[in-house]
Amino acid sequence: MAGRLHWPAVFAGLVLSALVFPLLMIVLLGYGSLEQDSDSIGWKGIDGVLLMVFAATFAHALLIGLPAFLWLRRIGRLSAARLAVAGFVAGGLLVGALGWPWRGGISGSSYSSSWHGRFVEMNRDGVPTVYGWLSWLESVILYGIVGIASALAFWYGWRYFQRRADARPSRVSDPRRHALPQQ
């Protein structure tokens, strides 16, 4: 990208990207409780939860997304598509690492869970089953998709504010504009 990087535009992009996940939570939680009263279990304490989710997603965007953006910009490869790929990786990275099913479980330990309406065995004798791996992969992909949405929110927010800042007249005056006419 040519030109100077305007940090307020970057900050605006970070805020927009951090709002994606909390807004998805509102939509998904709110959809099920629209017909219920405001004291329904889905809305109690939601403001505190949303604030914590926003803080966590902002930190995630700041610590993982911003370095990816700056690196892509520095090497001259910054585009919406490349930033979306970086968003997928950033979104799925933490969930993939923390939810990794192969942890050398205790021999003889097993657990089962509901997966898409079916009760299936996720771990048998300390070893993940196919369903355990599919559940993990599904989580990584889901959070990766949220990462794509967040990266694109950053991209379009940053581009909008960057262009507005670039369009403003410079405060440094052009010396040719104020020069006396040549005689």
PDB file of C-alpha atoms in Angstrom:
ATOM      1  CA  MET A   1       0.000   0.000   0.000  1.00  0.00           C
ATOM      2  CA  ALA A   2       1.326   3.349  -0.960  1.00  0.00           C
ATOM      3  CA  GLY A   3       1.251   6.228   1.423  1.00  0.00           C
ATOM      4  CA  ARG A   4       1.505   6.761   5.101  1.00  0.00           C
ATOM      5  CA  LEU A   5      -0.229   4.447   7.542  1.00  0.00           C
ATOM      6  CA  HIS A   6      -2.797   6.334   9.616  1.00  0.00           C
ATOM      7  CA  TRP A   7      -2.895   4.708  13.052  1.00  0.00           C
ATOM      8  CA  PRO A   8      -6.393   5.997  13.948  1.00  0.00           C
ATOM      9  CA  ALA A   9      -7.636   4.127  10.864  1.00  0.00           C
ATOM     10  CA  VAL A  10      -5.837   0.981  12.064  1.00  0.00           C
ATOM     11  CA  PHE A  11      -7.389   1.378  15.523  1.00  0.00           C
ATOM     12  CA  ALA A  12     -10.855   1.791  13.965  1.00  0.00           C
ATOM     13  CA  GLY A  13     -10.284  -1.404  11.987  1.00  0.00           C
ATOM     14  CA  LEU A  14      -9.232  -3.253  15.147  1.00  0.00           C
ATOM     15  CA  VAL A  15     -12.365  -2.109  16.969  1.00  0.00           C
ATOM     16  CA  LEU A  16     -14.577  -3.218  14.076  1.00  0.00           C
ATOM     17  CA  SER A  17     -12.867  -6.596  13.894  1.00  0.00           C
ATOM     18  CA  ALA A  18     -13.269  -7.080  17.644  1.00  0.00           C
ATOM     19  CA  LEU A  19     -17.006  -6.335  17.393  1.00  0.00           C
ATOM     20  CA  VAL A  20     -17.695  -9.251  15.017  1.00  0.00           C
ATOM     21  CA  PHE A  21     -17.714 -12.044  17.612  1.00  0.00           C
ATOM     22  CA  PRO A  22     -19.808 -10.193  20.243  1.00  0.00           C
ATOM     23  CA  LEU A  23     -22.324  -9.238  17.536  1.00  0.00           C
ATOM     24  CA  LEU A  24     -22.529 -12.871  16.455  1.00  0.00           C
ATOM     25  CA  MET A  25     -23.195 -13.801  20.087  1.00  0.00           C
ATOM     26  CA  ILE A  26     -26.038 -11.274  20.279  1.00  0.00           C
ATOM     27  CA  VAL A  27     -27.574 -12.576  17.064  1.00  0.00           C
ATOM     28  CA  LEU A  28     -27.256 -16.240  18.036  1.00  0.00           C
ATOM     29  CA  LEU A  29     -28.373 -15.780  21.650  1.00  0.00           C
ATOM     30  CA  GLY A  30     -31.041 -13.259  20.775  1.00  0.00           C
ATOM     31  CA  TYR A  31     -32.583 -15.332  18.022  1.00  0.00           C
ATOM     32  CA  GLY A  32     -33.643 -18.061  20.436  1.00  0.00           C
ATOM     33  CA  SER A  33     -35.026 -15.687  23.051  1.00  0.00           C
ATOM     34  CA  LEU A  34     -36.905 -13.149  20.925  1.00  0.00           C
ATOM     35  CA  GLU A  35     -40.266 -14.531  22.006  1.00  0.00           C
ATOM     36  CA  GLN A  36     -39.232 -14.649  25.667  1.00  0.00           C
ATOM     37  CA  ASP A  37     -39.236 -11.752  28.095  1.00  0.00           C
ATOM     38  CA  SER A  38     -36.130  -9.697  28.845  1.00  0.00           C
ATOM     39  CA  ASP A  39     -35.500 -11.692  32.026  1.00  0.00           C
ATOM     40  CA  SER A  40     -34.944 -14.875  30.056  1.00  0.00           C
ATOM     41  CA  ILE A  41     -31.853 -16.844  30.895  1.00  0.00           C
ATOM     42  CA  GLY A  42     -30.211 -15.844  27.588  1.00  0.00           C
ATOM     43  CA  TRP A  43     -30.039 -12.128  28.466  1.00  0.00           C
ATOM     44  CA  LYS A  44     -29.142 -12.153  32.182  1.00  0.00           C
ATOM     45  CA  GLY A  45     -25.667 -10.730  32.594  1.00  0.00           C
ATOM     46  CA  ILE A  46     -25.091 -10.588  28.855  1.00  0.00           C
ATOM     47  CA  ASP A  47     -23.632  -7.081  28.984  1.00  0.00           C
ATOM     48  CA  GLY A  48     -20.719  -8.211  31.162  1.00  0.00           C
ATOM     49  CA  VAL A  49     -20.129 -11.271  29.007  1.00  0.00           C
ATOM     50  CA  LEU A  50     -20.161  -9.177  25.824  1.00  0.00           C
ATOM     51  CA  LEU A  51     -17.690  -6.720  27.332  1.00  0.00           C
ATOM     52  CA  MET A  52     -15.316  -9.562  28.266  1.00  0.00           C
ATOM     53  CA  VAL A  53     -15.695 -11.137  24.819  1.00  0.00           C
ATOM     54  CA  PHE A  54     -14.989  -7.778  23.170  1.00  0.00           C
ATOM     55  CA  ALA A  55     -11.871  -7.306  25.325  1.00  0.00           C
ATOM     56  CA  ALA A  56     -10.633 -10.810  24.490  1.00  0.00           C
ATOM     57  CA  THR A  57     -11.276 -10.451  20.764  1.00  0.00           C
ATOM     58  CA  PHE A  58      -9.672  -6.996  20.724  1.00  0.00           C
ATOM     59  CA  ALA A  59      -6.575  -8.424  22.430  1.00  0.00           C
ATOM     60  CA  HIS A  60      -6.558 -11.311  19.940  1.00  0.00           C
ATOM     61  CA  ALA A  61      -6.794  -8.875  17.012  1.00  0.00           C
ATOM     62  CA  LEU A  62      -4.087  -6.682  18.518  1.00  0.00           C
ATOM     63  CA  LEU A  63      -1.629  -9.493  19.302  1.00  0.00           C
ATOM     64  CA  ILE A  64      -2.189 -11.775  16.294  1.00  0.00           C
ATOM     65  CA  GLY A  65      -4.145  -9.871  13.641  1.00  0.00           C
ATOM     66  CA  LEU A  66      -2.242  -6.579  13.721  1.00  0.00           C
ATOM     67  CA  PRO A  67       1.204  -8.183  13.261  1.00  0.00           C
ATOM     68  CA  ALA A  68      -0.185 -10.188  10.314  1.00  0.00           C
ATOM     69  CA  PHE A  69      -1.586  -6.992   8.767  1.00  0.00           C
ATOM     70  CA  LEU A  70       1.670  -5.078   9.270  1.00  0.00           C
ATOM     71  CA  TRP A  71       3.745  -7.947   7.879  1.00  0.00           C
ATOM     72  CA  LEU A  72       1.555  -8.299   4.761  1.00  0.00           C
ATOM     73  CA  ARG A  73       1.715  -4.534   4.265  1.00  0.00           C
ATOM     74  CA  ARG A  74       5.498  -4.483   4.703  1.00  0.00           C
ATOM     75  CA  ILE A  75       6.148  -7.209   2.126  1.00  0.00           C
ATOM     76  CA  GLY A  76       3.724  -5.576  -0.330  1.00  0.00           C
ATOM     77  CA  ARG A  77       1.214  -8.444  -0.330  1.00  0.00           C
ATOM     78  CA  LEU A  78      -1.664  -6.795   1.528  1.00  0.00           C
ATOM     79  CA  SER A  79      -5.096  -7.542   0.059  1.00  0.00           C
ATOM     80  CA  ALA A  80      -8.527  -8.453   1.374  1.00  0.00           C
ATOM     81  CA  ALA A  81      -8.073 -12.080   0.290  1.00  0.00           C
ATOM     82  CA  ARG A  82      -4.665 -12.479   1.958  1.00  0.00           C
ATOM     83  CA  LEU A  83      -5.902 -10.793   5.106  1.00  0.00           C
ATOM     84  CA  ALA A  84      -8.910 -13.159   5.107  1.00  0.00           C
ATOM     85  CA  VAL A  85      -6.542 -16.149   4.969  1.00  0.00           C
ATOM     86  CA  ALA A  86      -4.548 -14.660   7.853  1.00  0.00           C
ATOM     87  CA  GLY A  87      -7.852 -14.134   9.701  1.00  0.00           C
ATOM     88  CA  PHE A  88      -8.761 -17.798   9.234  1.00  0.00           C
ATOM     89  CA  VAL A  89      -5.403 -18.885  10.626  1.00  0.00           C
ATOM     90  CA  ALA A  90      -5.588 -16.401  13.519  1.00  0.00           C
ATOM     91  CA  GLY A  91      -9.183 -17.374  14.318  1.00  0.00           C
ATOM     92  CA  GLY A  92      -8.549 -21.103  14.346  1.00  0.00           C
ATOM     93  CA  LEU A  93      -5.088 -20.975  15.901  1.00  0.00           C
ATOM     94  CA  LEU A  94      -5.973 -20.612  19.566  1.00  0.00           C
ATOM     95  CA  VAL A  95      -8.950 -22.985  19.448  1.00  0.00           C
ATOM     96  CA  GLY A  96      -6.902 -25.508  17.501  1.00  0.00           C
ATOM     97  CA  ALA A  97      -4.013 -25.392  19.950  1.00  0.00           C
ATOM     98  CA  LEU A  98      -6.076 -25.437  23.144  1.00  0.00           C
ATOM     99  CA  GLY A  99      -8.607 -27.969  21.887  1.00  0.00           C
ATOM    100  CA  TRP A 100      -6.085 -30.401  20.401  1.00  0.00           C
ATOM    101  CA  PRO A 101      -7.624 -33.822  21.116  1.00  0.00           C
ATOM    102  CA  TRP A 102      -4.402 -35.822  21.277  1.00  0.00           C
ATOM    103  CA  ARG A 103      -2.934 -35.177  24.689  1.00  0.00           C
ATOM    104  CA  GLY A 104      -1.719 -38.595  25.591  1.00  0.00           C
ATOM    105  CA  GLY A 105      -4.827 -39.294  27.654  1.00  0.00           C
ATOM    106  CA  ILE A 106      -4.894 -41.697  30.528  1.00  0.00           C
ATOM    107  CA  SER A 107      -5.143 -45.279  29.354  1.00  0.00           C
ATOM    108  CA  GLY A 108      -8.601 -46.645  30.035  1.00  0.00           C
ATOM    109  CA  SER A 109     -10.279 -43.218  30.148  1.00  0.00           C
ATOM    110  CA  SER A 110     -13.076 -42.506  27.694  1.00  0.00           C
ATOM    111  CA  TYR A 111     -15.699 -39.867  27.157  1.00  0.00           C
ATOM    112  CA  SER A 112     -18.701 -39.399  24.939  1.00  0.00           C
ATOM    113  CA  SER A 113     -20.615 -36.355  23.830  1.00  0.00           C
ATOM    114  CA  SER A 114     -23.491 -35.257  21.659  1.00  0.00           C
ATOM    115  CA  TRP A 115     -22.320 -34.353  18.165  1.00  0.00           C
ATOM    116  CA  HIS A 116     -24.972 -33.037  15.773  1.00  0.00           C
ATOM    117  CA  GLY A 117     -27.731 -34.812  17.678  1.00  0.00           C
ATOM    118  CA  ARG A 118     -25.935 -38.144  17.976  1.00  0.00           C
ATOM    119  CA  PHE A 119     -24.347 -39.390  21.166  1.00  0.00           C
ATOM    120  CA  VAL A 120     -20.882 -40.527  20.073  1.00  0.00           C
ATOM    121  CA  GLU A 121     -17.648 -41.595  21.698  1.00  0.00           C
ATOM    122  CA  MET A 122     -15.059 -38.820  21.398  1.00  0.00           C
ATOM    123  CA  ASN A 123     -12.199 -40.505  23.231  1.00  0.00           C
ATOM    124  CA  ARG A 124     -11.685 -44.219  23.829  1.00  0.00           C
ATOM    125  CA  ASP A 125      -8.953 -45.559  26.115  1.00  0.00           C
ATOM    126  CA  GLY A 126      -7.206 -42.177  26.089  1.00  0.00           C
ATOM    127  CA  VAL A 127      -7.136 -41.999  22.277  1.00  0.00           C
ATOM    128  CA  PRO A 128      -9.332 -39.631  20.238  1.00  0.00           C
ATOM    129  CA  THR A 129     -11.823 -41.332  17.937  1.00  0.00           C
ATOM    130  CA  VAL A 130     -12.732 -40.143  14.453  1.00  0.00           C
ATOM    131  CA  TYR A 131     -15.565 -38.154  16.048  1.00  0.00           C
ATOM    132  CA  GLY A 132     -13.101 -36.555  18.448  1.00  0.00           C
ATOM    133  CA  TRP A 133     -10.955 -35.399  15.547  1.00  0.00           C
ATOM    134  CA  LEU A 134     -13.973 -34.249  13.511  1.00  0.00           C
ATOM    135  CA  SER A 135     -15.291 -32.266  16.470  1.00  0.00           C
ATOM    136  CA  TRP A 136     -11.900 -30.585  16.871  1.00  0.00           C
ATOM    137  CA  LEU A 137     -11.656 -29.836  13.145  1.00  0.00           C
ATOM    138  CA  GLU A 138     -15.186 -28.421  13.138  1.00  0.00           C
ATOM    139  CA  SER A 139     -14.287 -26.036  15.972  1.00  0.00           C
ATOM    140  CA  VAL A 140     -11.126 -24.884  14.193  1.00  0.00           C
ATOM    141  CA  ILE A 141     -13.064 -24.248  10.969  1.00  0.00           C
ATOM    142  CA  LEU A 142     -15.888 -22.438  12.787  1.00  0.00           C
ATOM    143  CA  TYR A 143     -13.523 -20.071  14.595  1.00  0.00           C
ATOM    144  CA  GLY A 144     -11.514 -19.713  11.392  1.00  0.00           C
ATOM    145  CA  ILE A 145     -14.660 -18.481   9.632  1.00  0.00           C
ATOM    146  CA  VAL A 146     -15.219 -15.974  12.437  1.00  0.00           C
ATOM    147  CA  GLY A 147     -11.580 -14.959  11.903  1.00  0.00           C
ATOM    148  CA  ILE A 148     -12.299 -14.354   8.211  1.00  0.00           C
ATOM    149  CA  ALA A 149     -15.291 -12.163   9.090  1.00  0.00           C
ATOM    150  CA  SER A 150     -13.202 -10.251  11.631  1.00  0.00           C
ATOM    151  CA  ALA A 151     -10.323  -9.781   9.180  1.00  0.00           C
ATOM    152  CA  LEU A 152     -12.681  -8.462   6.512  1.00  0.00           C
ATOM    153  CA  ALA A 153     -14.324  -6.122   9.034  1.00  0.00           C
ATOM    154  CA  PHE A 154     -10.838  -4.835   9.844  1.00  0.00           C
ATOM    155  CA  TRP A 155      -9.954  -4.515   6.147  1.00  0.00           C
ATOM    156  CA  TYR A 156     -13.033  -2.541   5.142  1.00  0.00           C
ATOM    157  CA  GLY A 157     -12.979  -0.387   8.282  1.00  0.00           C
ATOM    158  CA  TRP A 158      -9.287   0.375   7.887  1.00  0.00           C
ATOM    159  CA  ARG A 159      -9.633   1.111   4.159  1.00  0.00           C
ATOM    160  CA  TYR A 160     -12.580   3.453   4.759  1.00  0.00           C
ATOM    161  CA  PHE A 161     -10.824   5.506   7.435  1.00  0.00           C
ATOM    162  CA  GLN A 162      -7.457   5.344   5.652  1.00  0.00           C
ATOM    163  CA  ARG A 163      -8.999   6.793   2.472  1.00  0.00           C
ATOM    164  CA  ARG A 164     -10.753   9.526   4.438  1.00  0.00           C
ATOM    165  CA  ALA A 165      -7.463  10.455   6.095  1.00  0.00           C
ATOM    166  CA  ASP A 166      -5.648  10.403   2.745  1.00  0.00           C
ATOM    167  CA  ALA A 167      -8.310  12.648   1.188  1.00  0.00           C
ATOM    168  CA  ARG A 168      -7.912  15.379   3.809  1.00  0.00           C
ATOM    169  CA  PRO A 169      -5.738  18.268   2.737  1.00  0.00           C
ATOM    170  CA  SER A 170      -2.276  18.154   4.193  1.00  0.00           C
ATOM    171  CA  ARG A 171      -1.446  20.650   6.920  1.00  0.00           C
ATOM    172  CA  VAL A 172       1.952  21.205   5.366  1.00  0.00           C
ATOM    173  CA  SER A 173       1.514  23.942   2.820  1.00  0.00           C
ATOM    174  CA  ASP A 174       2.887  23.638  -0.670  1.00  0.00           C
ATOM    175  CA  PRO A 175       5.648  26.282  -1.075  1.00  0.00           C
ATOM    176  CA  ARG A 176       4.806  26.680  -4.775  1.00  0.00           C
ATOM    177  CA  ARG A 177       1.276  27.734  -3.881  1.00  0.00           C
ATOM    178  CA  HIS A 178       2.448  30.778  -1.934  1.00  0.00           C
ATOM    179  CA  ALA A 179       5.361  31.771  -4.153  1.00  0.00           C
ATOM    180  CA  LEU A 180       5.468  35.221  -5.661  1.00  0.00           C
ATOM    181  CA  PRO A 181       4.917  35.337  -9.404  1.00  0.00           C
ATOM    182  CA  GLN A 182       8.095  35.305 -11.457  1.00  0.00           C
ATOM    183  CA  GLN A 183       8.849  38.470 -13.426  1.00  0.00           C
TER     184      GLN A 183
END
